[in-house]
mmCIF file of C-alpha atoms and ligand atoms in Angstrom:
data_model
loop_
_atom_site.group_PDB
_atom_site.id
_atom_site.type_symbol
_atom_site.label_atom_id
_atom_site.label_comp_id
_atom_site.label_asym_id
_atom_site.label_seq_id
_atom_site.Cartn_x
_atom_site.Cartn_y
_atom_site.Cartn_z
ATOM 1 C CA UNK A 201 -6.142 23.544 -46.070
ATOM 2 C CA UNK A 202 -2.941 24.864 -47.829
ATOM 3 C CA UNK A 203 -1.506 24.852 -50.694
ATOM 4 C CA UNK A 204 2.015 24.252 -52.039
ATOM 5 C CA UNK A 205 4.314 24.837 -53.650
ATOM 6 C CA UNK A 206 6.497 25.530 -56.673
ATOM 7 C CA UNK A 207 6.017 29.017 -57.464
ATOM 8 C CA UNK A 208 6.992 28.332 -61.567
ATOM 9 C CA UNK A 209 4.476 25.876 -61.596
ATOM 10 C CA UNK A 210 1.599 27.680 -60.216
ATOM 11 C CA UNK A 211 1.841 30.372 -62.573
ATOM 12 C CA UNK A 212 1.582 27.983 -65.855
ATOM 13 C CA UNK A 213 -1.409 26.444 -64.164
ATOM 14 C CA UNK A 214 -2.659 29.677 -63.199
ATOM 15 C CA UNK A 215 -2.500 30.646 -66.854
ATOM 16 C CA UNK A 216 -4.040 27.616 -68.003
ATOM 17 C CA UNK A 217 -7.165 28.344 -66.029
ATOM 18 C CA UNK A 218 -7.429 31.567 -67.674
ATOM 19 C CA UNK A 219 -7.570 30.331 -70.724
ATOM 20 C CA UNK A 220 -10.533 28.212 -69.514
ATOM 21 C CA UNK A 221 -12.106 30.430 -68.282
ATOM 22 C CA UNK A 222 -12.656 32.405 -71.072
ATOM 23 C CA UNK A 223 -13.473 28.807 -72.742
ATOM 24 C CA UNK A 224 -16.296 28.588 -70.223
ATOM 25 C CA UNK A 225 -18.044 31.751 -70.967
ATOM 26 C CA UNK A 226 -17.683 31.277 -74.324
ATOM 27 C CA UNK A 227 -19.470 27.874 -74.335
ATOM 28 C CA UNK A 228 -22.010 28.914 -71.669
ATOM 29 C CA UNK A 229 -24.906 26.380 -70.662
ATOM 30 C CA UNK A 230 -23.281 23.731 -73.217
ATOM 31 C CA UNK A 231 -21.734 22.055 -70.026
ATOM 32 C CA UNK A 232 -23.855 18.874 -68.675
ATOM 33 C CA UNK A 233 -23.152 16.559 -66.507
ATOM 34 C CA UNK A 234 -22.421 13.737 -68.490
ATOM 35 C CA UNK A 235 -19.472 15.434 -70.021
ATOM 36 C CA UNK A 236 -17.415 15.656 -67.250
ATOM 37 C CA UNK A 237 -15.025 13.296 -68.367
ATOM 38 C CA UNK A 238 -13.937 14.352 -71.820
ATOM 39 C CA UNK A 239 -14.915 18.613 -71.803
ATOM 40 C CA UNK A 240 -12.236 20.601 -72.010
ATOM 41 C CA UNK A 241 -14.211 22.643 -69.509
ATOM 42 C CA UNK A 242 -14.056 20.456 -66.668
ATOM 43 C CA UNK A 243 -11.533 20.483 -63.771
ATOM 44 C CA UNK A 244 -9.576 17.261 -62.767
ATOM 45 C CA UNK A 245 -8.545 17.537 -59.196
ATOM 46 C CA UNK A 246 -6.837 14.679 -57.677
ATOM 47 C CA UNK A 247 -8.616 14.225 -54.019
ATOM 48 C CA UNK A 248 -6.045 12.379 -51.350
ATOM 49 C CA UNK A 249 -7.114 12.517 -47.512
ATOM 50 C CA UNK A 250 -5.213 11.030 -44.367
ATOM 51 C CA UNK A 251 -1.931 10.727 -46.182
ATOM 52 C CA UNK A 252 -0.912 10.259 -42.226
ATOM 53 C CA UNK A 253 2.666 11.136 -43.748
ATOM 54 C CA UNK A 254 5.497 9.890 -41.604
ATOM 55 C CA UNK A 255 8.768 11.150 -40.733
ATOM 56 C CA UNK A 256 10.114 7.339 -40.416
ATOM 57 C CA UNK A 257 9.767 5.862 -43.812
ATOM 58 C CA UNK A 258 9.132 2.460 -42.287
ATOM 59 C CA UNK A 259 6.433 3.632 -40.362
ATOM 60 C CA UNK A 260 3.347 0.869 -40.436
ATOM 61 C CA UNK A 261 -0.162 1.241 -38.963
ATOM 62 C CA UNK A 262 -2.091 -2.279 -40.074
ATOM 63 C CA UNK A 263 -0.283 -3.306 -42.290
ATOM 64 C CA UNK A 264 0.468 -0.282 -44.228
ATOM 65 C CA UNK A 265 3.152 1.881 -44.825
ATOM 66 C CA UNK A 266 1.820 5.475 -45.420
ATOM 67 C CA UNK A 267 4.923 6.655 -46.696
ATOM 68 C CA UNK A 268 5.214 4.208 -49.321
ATOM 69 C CA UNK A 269 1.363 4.388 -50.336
ATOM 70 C CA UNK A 270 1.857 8.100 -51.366
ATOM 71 C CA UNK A 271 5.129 6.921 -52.998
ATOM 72 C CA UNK A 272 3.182 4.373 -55.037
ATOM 73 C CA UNK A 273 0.577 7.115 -56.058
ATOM 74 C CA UNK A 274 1.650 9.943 -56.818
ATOM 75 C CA UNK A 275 3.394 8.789 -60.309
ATOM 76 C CA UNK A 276 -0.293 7.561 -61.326
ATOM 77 C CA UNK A 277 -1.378 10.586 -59.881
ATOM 78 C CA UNK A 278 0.968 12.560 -62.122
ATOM 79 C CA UNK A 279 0.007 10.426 -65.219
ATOM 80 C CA UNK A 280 -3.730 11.232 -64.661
ATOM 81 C CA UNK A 281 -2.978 14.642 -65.832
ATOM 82 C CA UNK A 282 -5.038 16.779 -63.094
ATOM 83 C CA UNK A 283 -5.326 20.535 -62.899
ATOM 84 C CA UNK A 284 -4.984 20.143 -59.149
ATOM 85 C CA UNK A 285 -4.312 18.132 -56.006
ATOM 86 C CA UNK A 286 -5.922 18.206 -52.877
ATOM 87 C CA UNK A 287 -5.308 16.280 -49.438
ATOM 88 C CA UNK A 288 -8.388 16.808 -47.124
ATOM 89 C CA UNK A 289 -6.172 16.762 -44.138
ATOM 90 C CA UNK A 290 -4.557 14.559 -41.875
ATOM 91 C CA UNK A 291 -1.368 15.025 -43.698
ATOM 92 C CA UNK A 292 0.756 13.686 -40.788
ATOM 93 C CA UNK A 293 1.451 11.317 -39.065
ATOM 94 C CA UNK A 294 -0.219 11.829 -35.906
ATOM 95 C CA UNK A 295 1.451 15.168 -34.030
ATOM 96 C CA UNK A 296 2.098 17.121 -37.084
ATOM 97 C CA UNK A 297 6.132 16.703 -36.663
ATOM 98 C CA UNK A 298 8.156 19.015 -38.903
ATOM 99 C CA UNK A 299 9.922 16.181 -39.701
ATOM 100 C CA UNK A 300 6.412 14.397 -41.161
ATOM 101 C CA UNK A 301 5.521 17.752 -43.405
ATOM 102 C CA UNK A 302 9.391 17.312 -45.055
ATOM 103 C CA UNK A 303 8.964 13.572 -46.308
ATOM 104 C CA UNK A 304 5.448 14.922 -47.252
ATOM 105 C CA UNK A 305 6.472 17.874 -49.322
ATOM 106 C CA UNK A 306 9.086 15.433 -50.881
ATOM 107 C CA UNK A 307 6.988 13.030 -51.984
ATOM 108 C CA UNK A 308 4.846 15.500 -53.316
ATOM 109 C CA UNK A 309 7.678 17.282 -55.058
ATOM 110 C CA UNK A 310 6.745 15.328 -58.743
ATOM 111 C CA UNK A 311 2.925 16.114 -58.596
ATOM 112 C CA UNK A 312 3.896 19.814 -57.169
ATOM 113 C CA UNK A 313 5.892 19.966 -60.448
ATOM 114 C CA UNK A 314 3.523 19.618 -62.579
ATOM 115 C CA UNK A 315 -0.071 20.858 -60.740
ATOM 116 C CA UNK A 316 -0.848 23.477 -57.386
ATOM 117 C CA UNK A 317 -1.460 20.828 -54.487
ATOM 118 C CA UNK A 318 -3.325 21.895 -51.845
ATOM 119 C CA UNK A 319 -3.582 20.749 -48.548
ATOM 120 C CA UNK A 320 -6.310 21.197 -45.816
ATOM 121 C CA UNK A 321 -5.447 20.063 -42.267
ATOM 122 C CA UNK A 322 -6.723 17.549 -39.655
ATOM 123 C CA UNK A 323 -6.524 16.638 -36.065
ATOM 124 C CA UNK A 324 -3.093 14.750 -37.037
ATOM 125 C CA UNK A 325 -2.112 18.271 -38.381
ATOM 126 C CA UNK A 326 0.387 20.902 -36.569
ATOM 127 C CA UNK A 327 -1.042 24.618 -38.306
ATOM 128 C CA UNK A 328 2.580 26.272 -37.458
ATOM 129 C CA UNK A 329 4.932 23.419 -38.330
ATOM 130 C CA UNK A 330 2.770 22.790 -41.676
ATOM 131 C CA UNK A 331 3.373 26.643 -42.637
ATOM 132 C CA UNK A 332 6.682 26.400 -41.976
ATOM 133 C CA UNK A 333 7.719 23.472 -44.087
ATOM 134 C CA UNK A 334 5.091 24.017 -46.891
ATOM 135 C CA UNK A 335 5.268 27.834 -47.109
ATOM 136 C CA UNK A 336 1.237 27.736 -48.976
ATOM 137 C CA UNK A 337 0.883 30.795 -51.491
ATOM 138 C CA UNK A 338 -1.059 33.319 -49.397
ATOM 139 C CA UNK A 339 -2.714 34.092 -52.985
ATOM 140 C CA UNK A 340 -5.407 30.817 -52.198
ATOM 141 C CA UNK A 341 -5.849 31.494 -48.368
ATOM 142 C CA UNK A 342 -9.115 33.360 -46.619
ATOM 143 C CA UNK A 343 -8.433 35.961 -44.081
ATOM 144 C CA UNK A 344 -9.655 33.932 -40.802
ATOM 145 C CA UNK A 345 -7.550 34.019 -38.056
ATOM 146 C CA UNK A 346 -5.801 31.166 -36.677
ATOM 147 C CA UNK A 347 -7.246 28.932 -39.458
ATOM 148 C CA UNK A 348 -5.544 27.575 -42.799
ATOM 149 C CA UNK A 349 -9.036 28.607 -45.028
ATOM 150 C CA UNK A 350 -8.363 28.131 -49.169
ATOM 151 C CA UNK A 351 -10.369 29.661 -51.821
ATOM 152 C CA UNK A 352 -9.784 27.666 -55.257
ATOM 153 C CA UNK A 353 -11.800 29.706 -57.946
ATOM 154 C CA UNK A 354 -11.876 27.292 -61.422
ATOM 155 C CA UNK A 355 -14.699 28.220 -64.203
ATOM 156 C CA UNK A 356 -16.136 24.929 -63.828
ATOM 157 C CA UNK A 357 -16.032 25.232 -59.447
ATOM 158 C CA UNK A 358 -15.187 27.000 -56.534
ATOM 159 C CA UNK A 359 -13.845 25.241 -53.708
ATOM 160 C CA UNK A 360 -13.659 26.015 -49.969
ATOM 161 C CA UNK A 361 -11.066 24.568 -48.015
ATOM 162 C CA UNK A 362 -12.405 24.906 -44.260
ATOM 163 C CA UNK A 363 -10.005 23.768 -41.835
ATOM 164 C CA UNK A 364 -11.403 22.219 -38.718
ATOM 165 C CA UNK A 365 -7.970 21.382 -36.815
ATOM 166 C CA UNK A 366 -8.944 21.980 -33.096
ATOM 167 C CA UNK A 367 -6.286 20.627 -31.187
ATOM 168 C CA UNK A 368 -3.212 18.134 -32.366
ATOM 169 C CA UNK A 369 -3.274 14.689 -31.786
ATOM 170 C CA UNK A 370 -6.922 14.745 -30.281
ATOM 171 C CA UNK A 371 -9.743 13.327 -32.558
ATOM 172 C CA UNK A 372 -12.818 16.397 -32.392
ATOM 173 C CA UNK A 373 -12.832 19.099 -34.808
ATOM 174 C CA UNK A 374 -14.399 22.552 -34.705
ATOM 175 C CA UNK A 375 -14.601 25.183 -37.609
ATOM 176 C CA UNK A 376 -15.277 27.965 -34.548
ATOM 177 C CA UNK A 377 -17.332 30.783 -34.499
ATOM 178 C CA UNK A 378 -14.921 33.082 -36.558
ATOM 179 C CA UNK A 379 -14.635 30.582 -39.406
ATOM 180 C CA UNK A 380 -18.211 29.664 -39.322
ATOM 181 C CA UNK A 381 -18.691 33.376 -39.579
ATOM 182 C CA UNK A 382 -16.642 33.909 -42.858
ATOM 183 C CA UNK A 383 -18.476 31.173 -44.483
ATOM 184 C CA UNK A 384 -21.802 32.307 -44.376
ATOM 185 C CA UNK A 385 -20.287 36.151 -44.892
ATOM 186 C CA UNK A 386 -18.511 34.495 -48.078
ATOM 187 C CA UNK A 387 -21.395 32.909 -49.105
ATOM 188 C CA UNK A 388 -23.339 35.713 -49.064
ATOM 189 C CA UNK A 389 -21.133 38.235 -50.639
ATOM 190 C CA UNK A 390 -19.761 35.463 -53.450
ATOM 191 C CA UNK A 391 -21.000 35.321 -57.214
ATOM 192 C CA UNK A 392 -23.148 32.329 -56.334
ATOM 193 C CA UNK A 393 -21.994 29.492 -58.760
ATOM 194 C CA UNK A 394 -21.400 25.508 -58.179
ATOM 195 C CA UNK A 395 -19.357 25.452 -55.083
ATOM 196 C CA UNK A 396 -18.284 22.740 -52.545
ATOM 197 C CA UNK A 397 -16.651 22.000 -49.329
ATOM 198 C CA UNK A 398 -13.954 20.100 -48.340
ATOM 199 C CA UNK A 399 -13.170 19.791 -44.549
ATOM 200 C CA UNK A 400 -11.300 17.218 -42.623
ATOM 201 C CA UNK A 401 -13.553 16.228 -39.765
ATOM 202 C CA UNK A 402 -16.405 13.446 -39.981
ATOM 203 C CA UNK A 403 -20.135 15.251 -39.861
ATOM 204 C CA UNK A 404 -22.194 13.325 -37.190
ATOM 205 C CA UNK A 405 -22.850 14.455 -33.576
ATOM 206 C CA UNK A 406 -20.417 12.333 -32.257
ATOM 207 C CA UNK A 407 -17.755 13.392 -29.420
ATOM 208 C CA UNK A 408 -14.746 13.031 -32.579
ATOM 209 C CA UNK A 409 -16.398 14.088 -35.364
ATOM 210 C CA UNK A 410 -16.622 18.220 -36.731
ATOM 211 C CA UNK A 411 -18.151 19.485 -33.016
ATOM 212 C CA UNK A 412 -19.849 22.205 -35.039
ATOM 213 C CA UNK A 413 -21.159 20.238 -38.156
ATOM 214 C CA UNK A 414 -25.193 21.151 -37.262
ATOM 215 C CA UNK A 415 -24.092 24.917 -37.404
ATOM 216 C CA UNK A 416 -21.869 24.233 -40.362
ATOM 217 C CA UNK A 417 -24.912 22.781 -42.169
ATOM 218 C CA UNK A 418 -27.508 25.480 -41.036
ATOM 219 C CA UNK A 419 -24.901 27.902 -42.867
ATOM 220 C CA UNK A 420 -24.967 26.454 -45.738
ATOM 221 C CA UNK A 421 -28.994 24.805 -46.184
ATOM 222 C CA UNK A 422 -29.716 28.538 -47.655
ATOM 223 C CA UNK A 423 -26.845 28.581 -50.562
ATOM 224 C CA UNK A 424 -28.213 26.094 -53.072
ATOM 225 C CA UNK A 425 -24.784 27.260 -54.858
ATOM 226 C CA UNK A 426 -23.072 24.734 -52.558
ATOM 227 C CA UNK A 427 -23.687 21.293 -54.328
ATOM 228 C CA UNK A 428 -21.420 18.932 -52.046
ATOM 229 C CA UNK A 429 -19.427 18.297 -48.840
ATOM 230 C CA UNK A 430 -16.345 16.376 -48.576
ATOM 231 C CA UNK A 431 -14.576 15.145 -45.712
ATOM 232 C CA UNK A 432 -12.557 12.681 -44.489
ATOM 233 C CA UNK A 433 -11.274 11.199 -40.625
ATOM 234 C CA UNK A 434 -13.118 7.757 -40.850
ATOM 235 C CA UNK A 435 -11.306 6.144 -43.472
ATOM 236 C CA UNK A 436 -14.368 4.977 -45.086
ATOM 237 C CA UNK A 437 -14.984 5.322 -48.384
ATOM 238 C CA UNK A 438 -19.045 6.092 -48.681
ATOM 239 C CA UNK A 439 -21.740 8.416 -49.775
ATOM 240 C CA UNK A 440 -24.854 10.138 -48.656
ATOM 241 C CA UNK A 441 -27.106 13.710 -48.999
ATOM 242 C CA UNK A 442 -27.893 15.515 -46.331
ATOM 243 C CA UNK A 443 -29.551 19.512 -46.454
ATOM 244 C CA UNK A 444 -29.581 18.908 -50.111
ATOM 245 C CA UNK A 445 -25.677 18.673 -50.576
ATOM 246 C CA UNK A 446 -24.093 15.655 -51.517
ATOM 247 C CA UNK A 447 -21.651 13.931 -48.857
ATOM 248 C CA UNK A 448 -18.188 12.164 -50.103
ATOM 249 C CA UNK A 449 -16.246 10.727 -47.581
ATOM 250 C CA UNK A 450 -13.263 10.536 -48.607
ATOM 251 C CA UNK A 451 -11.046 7.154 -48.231
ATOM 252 C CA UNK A 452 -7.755 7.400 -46.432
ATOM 253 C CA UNK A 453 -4.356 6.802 -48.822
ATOM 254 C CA UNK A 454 -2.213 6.389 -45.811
ATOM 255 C CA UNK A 455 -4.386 3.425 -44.083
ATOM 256 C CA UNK A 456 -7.769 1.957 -43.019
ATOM 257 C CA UNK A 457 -9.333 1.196 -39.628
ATOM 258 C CA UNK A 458 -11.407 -2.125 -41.353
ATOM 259 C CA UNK A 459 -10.616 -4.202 -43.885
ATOM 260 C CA UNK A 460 -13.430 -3.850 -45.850
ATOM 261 C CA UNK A 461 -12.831 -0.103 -46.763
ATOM 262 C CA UNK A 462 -10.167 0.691 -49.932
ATOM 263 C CA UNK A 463 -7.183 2.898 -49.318
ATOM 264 C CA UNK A 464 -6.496 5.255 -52.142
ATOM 265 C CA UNK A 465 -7.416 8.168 -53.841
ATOM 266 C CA UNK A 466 -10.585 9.501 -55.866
ATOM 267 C CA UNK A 467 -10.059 10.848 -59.559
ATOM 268 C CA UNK A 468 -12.365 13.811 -59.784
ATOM 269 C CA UNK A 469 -13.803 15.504 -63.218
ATOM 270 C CA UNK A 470 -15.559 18.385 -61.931
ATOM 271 C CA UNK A 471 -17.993 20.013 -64.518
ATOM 272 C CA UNK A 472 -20.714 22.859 -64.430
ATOM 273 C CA UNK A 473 -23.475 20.002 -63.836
ATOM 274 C CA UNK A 474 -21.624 17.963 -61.461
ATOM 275 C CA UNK A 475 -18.498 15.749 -60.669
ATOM 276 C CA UNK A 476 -17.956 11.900 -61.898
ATOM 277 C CA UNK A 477 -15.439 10.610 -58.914
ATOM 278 C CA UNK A 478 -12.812 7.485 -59.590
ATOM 279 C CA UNK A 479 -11.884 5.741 -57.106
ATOM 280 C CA UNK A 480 -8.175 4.212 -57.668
ATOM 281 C CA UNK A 481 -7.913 1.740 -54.623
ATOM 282 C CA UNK A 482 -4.469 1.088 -54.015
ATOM 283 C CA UNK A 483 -4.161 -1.471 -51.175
ATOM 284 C CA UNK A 484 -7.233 -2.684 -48.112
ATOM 285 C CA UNK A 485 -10.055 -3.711 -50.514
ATOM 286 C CA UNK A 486 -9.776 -3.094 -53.804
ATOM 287 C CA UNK A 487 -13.220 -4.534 -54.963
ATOM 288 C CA UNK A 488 -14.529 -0.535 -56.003
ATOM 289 C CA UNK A 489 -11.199 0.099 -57.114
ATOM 290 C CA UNK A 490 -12.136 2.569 -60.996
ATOM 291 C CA UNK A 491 -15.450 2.468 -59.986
ATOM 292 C CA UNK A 492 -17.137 5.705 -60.898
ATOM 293 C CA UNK A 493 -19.858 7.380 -59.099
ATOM 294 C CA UNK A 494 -21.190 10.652 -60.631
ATOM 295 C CA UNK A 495 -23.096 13.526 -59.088
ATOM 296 C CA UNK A 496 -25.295 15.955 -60.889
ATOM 297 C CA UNK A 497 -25.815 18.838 -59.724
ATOM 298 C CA UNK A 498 -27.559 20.663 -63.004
HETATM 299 ZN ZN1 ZN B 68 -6.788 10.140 -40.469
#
């Protein structure tokens, strides 16, 4: 994943989280779960995945018209007030066209105005057109070659951005050895505290989903530190557990494959004990659309 963007920005935010960060330790094991929503403490991260961001505005896949969807949500996106934004890859179109990451980083322009918005990649992805039109702050990426890896660090929750791009426009994933590698070397080496995963690719055994997913999970079954793993690809919108993480898969803002799945975005108040997660359906079906599932994590 990546970041963006505004430098200005980054820096408020960036002092903002030092001040909670010193609230944290302050208020030490006062955090539960069931706070989430209203502690100061917590961390509100908007979650977006397969913005499938077009460089032809009228694009439309289904029905839908991923440019405008991200149109449509980011102002509500910028009225929720997050700390952060996150798209969990797929961020274009299909090939990853410079063209695609422009519209993208315009759209995103009001939300990048007021939060850091980072941005993991996907099969749809292109890793050297995205760097060149999004320019990520090297201060969030992990020294892995040939792979855009982010470290978020909040009080509250560290994330880890993997980034499972394998090659463009084809639908299997792979972390590879030397990412795999970092993880469970990071892992390891980290101050262990609540941390989860976010990477693009789907986490069967399946010919498209993440080709290295059983690895991925025999890395992290030992760190009890790492509470969740979300991903994206399927356009579903659906939960599970699995090697005693929790699973989010992530619904797709840009379109669905079925009708019966939402596209949208997911609200997320991350505390010490867990995460509550919105979802604000936006178009396909809307039925779940605020519903709130929360994860504890203690
Ligand atoms: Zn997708």
């Amino acid at each position: 994943m990546a970041s963006i963007i505004f430098a200005a920005q980054n820096r408020r935010t960036f002092v903002r989280t030092g001040a909670l960060a010193t609230a944290a330790i302050a208020s030490g094991a006062a955090f539960s779960a069931d706070g989430a929503e209203n502690t100061p403490e917590g961390y509100r991260l908007a979650i977006l995945s397969d913005t499938h961001t077009p460089a032809d505005r009228n694009n439309e896949y289904r029905g839908f018209k991923p440019w405008n969807n991200l149109k449509r949500a980011v102002p509500d996106i910028v009225a929720s007030g997050p700390e952060g934004a996150l798209i969990n890859g797929d961020a274009a179109r299909l090939t990853g066209e410079i063209q695609d990451y422009q519209e993208l980083k315009q759209l995103l322009g009001p939300l990048a105005g007021q939060c850091p918005v980072y941005i993991g990649l996907g099969n749809h992805d292109h890793r050297q057109n995205f760097n060149q039109v999004m320019q990520p702050e090297t201060k969030y990426i992990a020294d892995v070659s040939n792979k855009h890896v982010l470290v978020i660090e909040h009080p509250v929750v560290r994330i880890l951005q993997l980034d499972s791009l394998l090659y463009v426009d084809k639908v299997a994933g792979l972390l590879g050895k030397a990412q795999r590698a970092w993880l469970d070397t990071f892992l390891k080496e980290a101050e262990p505290r609540p941390t989860v995963i976010f990477v693009h690719h789907t986490l069967g055994d399946g010919d498209g989903d993440l080709l290295d997913s059983e690895r991925m999970f025999g890395i992290l079954k030992p760190y009890p530190q790492v509470k969740a793993v979300f991903y994206g690809h399927s356009h579903r919108y659906e939960y599970g557990f699995r090697e005693g993480k929790h699973l989010v898969n992530l619904p797709a803002i840009g379109y669905n494959f079925n009708d019966n799945q939402p596209v949208g975005w997911v609200d997320a108040h991350f505390s010490i004990g867990g995460v509550h997660l919105t979802l604000k359906a936006i178009g396909g079906n809307l039925e779940k659309n605020d519903q709130i599932t929360k994860l504890h994590w203690g």
